[in-house]
Tab-separated table of C-alpha atoms in Angstrom:
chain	number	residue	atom	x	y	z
A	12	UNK	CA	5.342	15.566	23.445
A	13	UNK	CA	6.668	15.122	20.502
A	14	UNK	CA	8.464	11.910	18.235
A	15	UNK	CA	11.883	11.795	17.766
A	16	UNK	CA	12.547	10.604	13.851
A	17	UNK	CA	15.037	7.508	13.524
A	18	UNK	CA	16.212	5.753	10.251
A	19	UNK	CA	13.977	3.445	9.608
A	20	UNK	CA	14.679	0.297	6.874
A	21	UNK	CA	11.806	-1.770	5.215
A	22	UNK	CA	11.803	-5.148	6.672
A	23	UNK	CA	8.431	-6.644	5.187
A	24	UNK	CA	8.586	-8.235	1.649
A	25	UNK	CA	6.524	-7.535	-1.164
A	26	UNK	CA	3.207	-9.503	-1.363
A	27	UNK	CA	2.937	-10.369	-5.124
A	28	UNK	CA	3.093	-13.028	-7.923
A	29	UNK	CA	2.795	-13.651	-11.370
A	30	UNK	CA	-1.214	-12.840	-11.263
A	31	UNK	CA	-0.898	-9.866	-9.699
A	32	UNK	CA	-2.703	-7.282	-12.279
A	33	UNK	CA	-2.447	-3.952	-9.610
A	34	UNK	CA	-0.448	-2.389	-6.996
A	35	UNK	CA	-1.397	-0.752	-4.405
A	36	UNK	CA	1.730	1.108	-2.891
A	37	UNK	CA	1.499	2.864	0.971
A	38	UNK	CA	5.154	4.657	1.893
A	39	UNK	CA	6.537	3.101	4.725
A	40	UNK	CA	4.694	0.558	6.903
A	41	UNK	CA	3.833	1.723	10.265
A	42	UNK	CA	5.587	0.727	13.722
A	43	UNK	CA	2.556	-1.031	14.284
A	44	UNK	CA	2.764	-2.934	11.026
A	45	UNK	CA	6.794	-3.547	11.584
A	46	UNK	CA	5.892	-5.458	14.819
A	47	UNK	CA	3.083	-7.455	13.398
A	48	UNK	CA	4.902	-8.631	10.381
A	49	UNK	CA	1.946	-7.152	7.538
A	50	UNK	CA	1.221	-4.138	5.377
A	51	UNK	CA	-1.308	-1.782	7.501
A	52	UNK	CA	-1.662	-3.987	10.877
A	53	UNK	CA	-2.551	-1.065	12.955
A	54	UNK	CA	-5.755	-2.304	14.910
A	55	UNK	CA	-7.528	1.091	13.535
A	56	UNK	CA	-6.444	1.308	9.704
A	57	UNK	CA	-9.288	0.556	7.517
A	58	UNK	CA	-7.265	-1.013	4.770
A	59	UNK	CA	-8.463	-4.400	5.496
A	60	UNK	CA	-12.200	-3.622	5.993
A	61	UNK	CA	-12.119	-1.784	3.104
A	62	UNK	CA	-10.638	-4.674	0.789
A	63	UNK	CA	-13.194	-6.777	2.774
A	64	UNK	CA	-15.962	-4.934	1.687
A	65	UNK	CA	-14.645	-4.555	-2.036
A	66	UNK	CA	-14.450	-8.109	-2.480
A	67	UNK	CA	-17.579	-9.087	-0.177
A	68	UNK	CA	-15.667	-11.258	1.900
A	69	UNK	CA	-14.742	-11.560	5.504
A	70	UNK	CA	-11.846	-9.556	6.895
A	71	UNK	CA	-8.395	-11.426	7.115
A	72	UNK	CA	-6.721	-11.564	10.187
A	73	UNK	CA	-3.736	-13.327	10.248
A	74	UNK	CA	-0.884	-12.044	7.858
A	75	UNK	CA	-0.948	-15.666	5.607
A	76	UNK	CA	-4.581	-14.769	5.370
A	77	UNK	CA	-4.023	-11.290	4.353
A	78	UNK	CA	-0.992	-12.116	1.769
A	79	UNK	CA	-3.819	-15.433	0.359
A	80	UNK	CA	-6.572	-12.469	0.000
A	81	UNK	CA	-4.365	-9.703	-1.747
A	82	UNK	CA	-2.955	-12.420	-4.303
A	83	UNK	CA	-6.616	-14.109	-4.756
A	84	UNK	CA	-7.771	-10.800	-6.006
A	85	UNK	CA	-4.528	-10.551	-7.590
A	86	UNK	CA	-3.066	-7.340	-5.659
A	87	UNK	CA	0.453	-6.990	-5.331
A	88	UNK	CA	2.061	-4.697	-2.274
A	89	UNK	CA	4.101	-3.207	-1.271
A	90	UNK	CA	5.726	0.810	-0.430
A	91	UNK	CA	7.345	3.675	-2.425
A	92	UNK	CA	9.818	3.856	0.793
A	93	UNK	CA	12.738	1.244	1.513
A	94	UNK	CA	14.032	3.551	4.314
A	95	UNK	CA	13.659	7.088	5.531
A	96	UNK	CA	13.575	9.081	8.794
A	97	UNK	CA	10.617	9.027	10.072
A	98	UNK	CA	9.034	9.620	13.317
A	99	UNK	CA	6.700	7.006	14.383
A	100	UNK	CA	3.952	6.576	11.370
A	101	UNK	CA	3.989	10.398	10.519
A	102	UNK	CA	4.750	10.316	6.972
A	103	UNK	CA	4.658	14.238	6.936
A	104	UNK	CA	8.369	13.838	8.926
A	105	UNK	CA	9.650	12.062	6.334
A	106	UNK	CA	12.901	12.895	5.532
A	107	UNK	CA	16.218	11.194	3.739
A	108	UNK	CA	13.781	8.937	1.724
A	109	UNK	CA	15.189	6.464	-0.677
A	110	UNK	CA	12.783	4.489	-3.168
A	111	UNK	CA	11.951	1.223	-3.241
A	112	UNK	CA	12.890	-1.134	-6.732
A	113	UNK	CA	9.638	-1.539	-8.139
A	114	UNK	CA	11.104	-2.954	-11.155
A	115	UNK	CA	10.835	-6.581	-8.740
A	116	UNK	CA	7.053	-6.254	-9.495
A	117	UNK	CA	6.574	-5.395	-13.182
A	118	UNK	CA	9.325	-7.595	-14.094
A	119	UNK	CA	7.220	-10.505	-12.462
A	120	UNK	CA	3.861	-9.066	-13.050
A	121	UNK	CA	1.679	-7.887	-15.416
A	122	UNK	CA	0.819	-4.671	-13.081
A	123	UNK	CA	-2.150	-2.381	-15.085
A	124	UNK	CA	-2.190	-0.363	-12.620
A	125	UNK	CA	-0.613	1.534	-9.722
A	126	UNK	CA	-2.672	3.080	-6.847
A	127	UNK	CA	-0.918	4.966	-4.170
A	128	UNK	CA	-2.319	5.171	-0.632
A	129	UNK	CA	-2.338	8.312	0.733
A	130	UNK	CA	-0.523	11.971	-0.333
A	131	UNK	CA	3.252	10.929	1.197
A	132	UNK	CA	2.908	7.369	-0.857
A	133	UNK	CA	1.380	9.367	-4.158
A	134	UNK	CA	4.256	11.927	-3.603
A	135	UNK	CA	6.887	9.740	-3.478
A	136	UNK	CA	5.576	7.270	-6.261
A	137	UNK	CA	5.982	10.894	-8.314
A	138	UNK	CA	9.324	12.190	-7.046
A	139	UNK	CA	11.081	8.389	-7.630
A	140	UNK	CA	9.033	6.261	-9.665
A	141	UNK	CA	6.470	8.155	-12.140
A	142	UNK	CA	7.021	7.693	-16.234
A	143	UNK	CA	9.646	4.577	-15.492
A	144	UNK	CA	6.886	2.111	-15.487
A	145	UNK	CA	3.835	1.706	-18.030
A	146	UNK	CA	0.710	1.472	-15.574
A	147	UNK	CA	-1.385	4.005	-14.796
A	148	UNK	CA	-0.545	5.330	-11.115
A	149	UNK	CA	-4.094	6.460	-9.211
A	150	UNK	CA	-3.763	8.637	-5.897
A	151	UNK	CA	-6.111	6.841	-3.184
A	152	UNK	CA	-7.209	8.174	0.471
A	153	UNK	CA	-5.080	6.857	3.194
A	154	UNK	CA	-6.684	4.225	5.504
A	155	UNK	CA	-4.791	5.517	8.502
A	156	UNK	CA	-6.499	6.266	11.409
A	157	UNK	CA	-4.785	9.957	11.065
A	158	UNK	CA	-7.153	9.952	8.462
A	159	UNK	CA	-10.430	10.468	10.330
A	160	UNK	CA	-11.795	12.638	7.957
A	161	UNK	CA	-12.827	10.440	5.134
A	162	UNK	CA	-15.529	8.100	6.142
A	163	UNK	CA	-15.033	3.923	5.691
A	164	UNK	CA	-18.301	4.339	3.225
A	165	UNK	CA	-16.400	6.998	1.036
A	166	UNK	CA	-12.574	5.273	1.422
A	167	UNK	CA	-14.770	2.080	0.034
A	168	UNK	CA	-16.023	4.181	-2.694
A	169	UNK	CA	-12.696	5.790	-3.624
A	170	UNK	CA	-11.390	2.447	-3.663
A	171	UNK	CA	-13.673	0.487	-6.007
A	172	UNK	CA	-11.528	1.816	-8.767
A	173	UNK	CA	-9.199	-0.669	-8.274
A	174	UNK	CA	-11.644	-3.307	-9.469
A	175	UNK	CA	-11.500	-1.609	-13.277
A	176	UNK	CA	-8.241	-3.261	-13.134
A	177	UNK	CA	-8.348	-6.444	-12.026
């Protein structure tokens, strides 16, 4: 059976202050993530453990808890995406995408770097934002659960290069 694609419109805010030194950008949060109010609340994505396990700390569960990690560790985020077609969370039916305003964040931030979550986030960092901001922008492993092919050991590994900027 397959997904119809709707329109779909960013609804969550960006998570970031003056502090915030990187972003970390997914696409489009996930109908899972709409409904729970936070960037990658789907009960299986591995964001969150992985961030745990980067910082040494215990997972956050509540989204006030997630936003106070992310800005203790001085992470913006946020998407590429502020609305699309899309069916359900599969970014490869993306279509009719229009870009976020990044220039909210580095305005207010000093961002040093840029890491993309996944091909469809690094792919649309490059089609609507690459060479109009001065960070660095590093393609990451997606921490969806579509993503079962890439371990949590190796996603933490792949993502320990965010530290360098921090």
């Amino acid at each position: 059976m397959s997904i119809t694609a709707g329109r779909v419109t960013h609804v969550l805010a960006p998570v970031y202050d003056k502090d915030s030194s990187v972003l970390v950008l997914g696409t489009m949060p996930s109908p899972a993530s709409r409904a729970r109010g936070f960037y990658y609340s789907h009960p299986q994505n591995r964001f969150w453990p992985v961030m745990a396990a980067l910082f040494g700390e215990p997972q956050p569960q509540a989204p006030e808890e997630k936003a106070d990690f992310v800005l203790r560790h001085h992470i913006a985020l946020w998407d590429t995406l502020a609305a699309c077609d899309i069916a359900g969370a599969g970014d490869a039916s993306i279509r009719r995408a229009e870009p976020n305003d990044l220039s909210v964040i580095f305005e207010a931030a000093k961002i040093r770097a840029v890491f993309t979550t996944g091909a469809a986030a690094h792919g649309f960092y490059q089609k609507f934002h690459a060479g109009r901001y001065p960070a660095p922008e590093f393609p990451l492993p997606s921490t969806s659960p579509a993503n079962a092919k890439i371990s949590l050991s190796d996603l933490i590994e792949r993502y320990q290069k965010i530290k360098e900027y921090l």
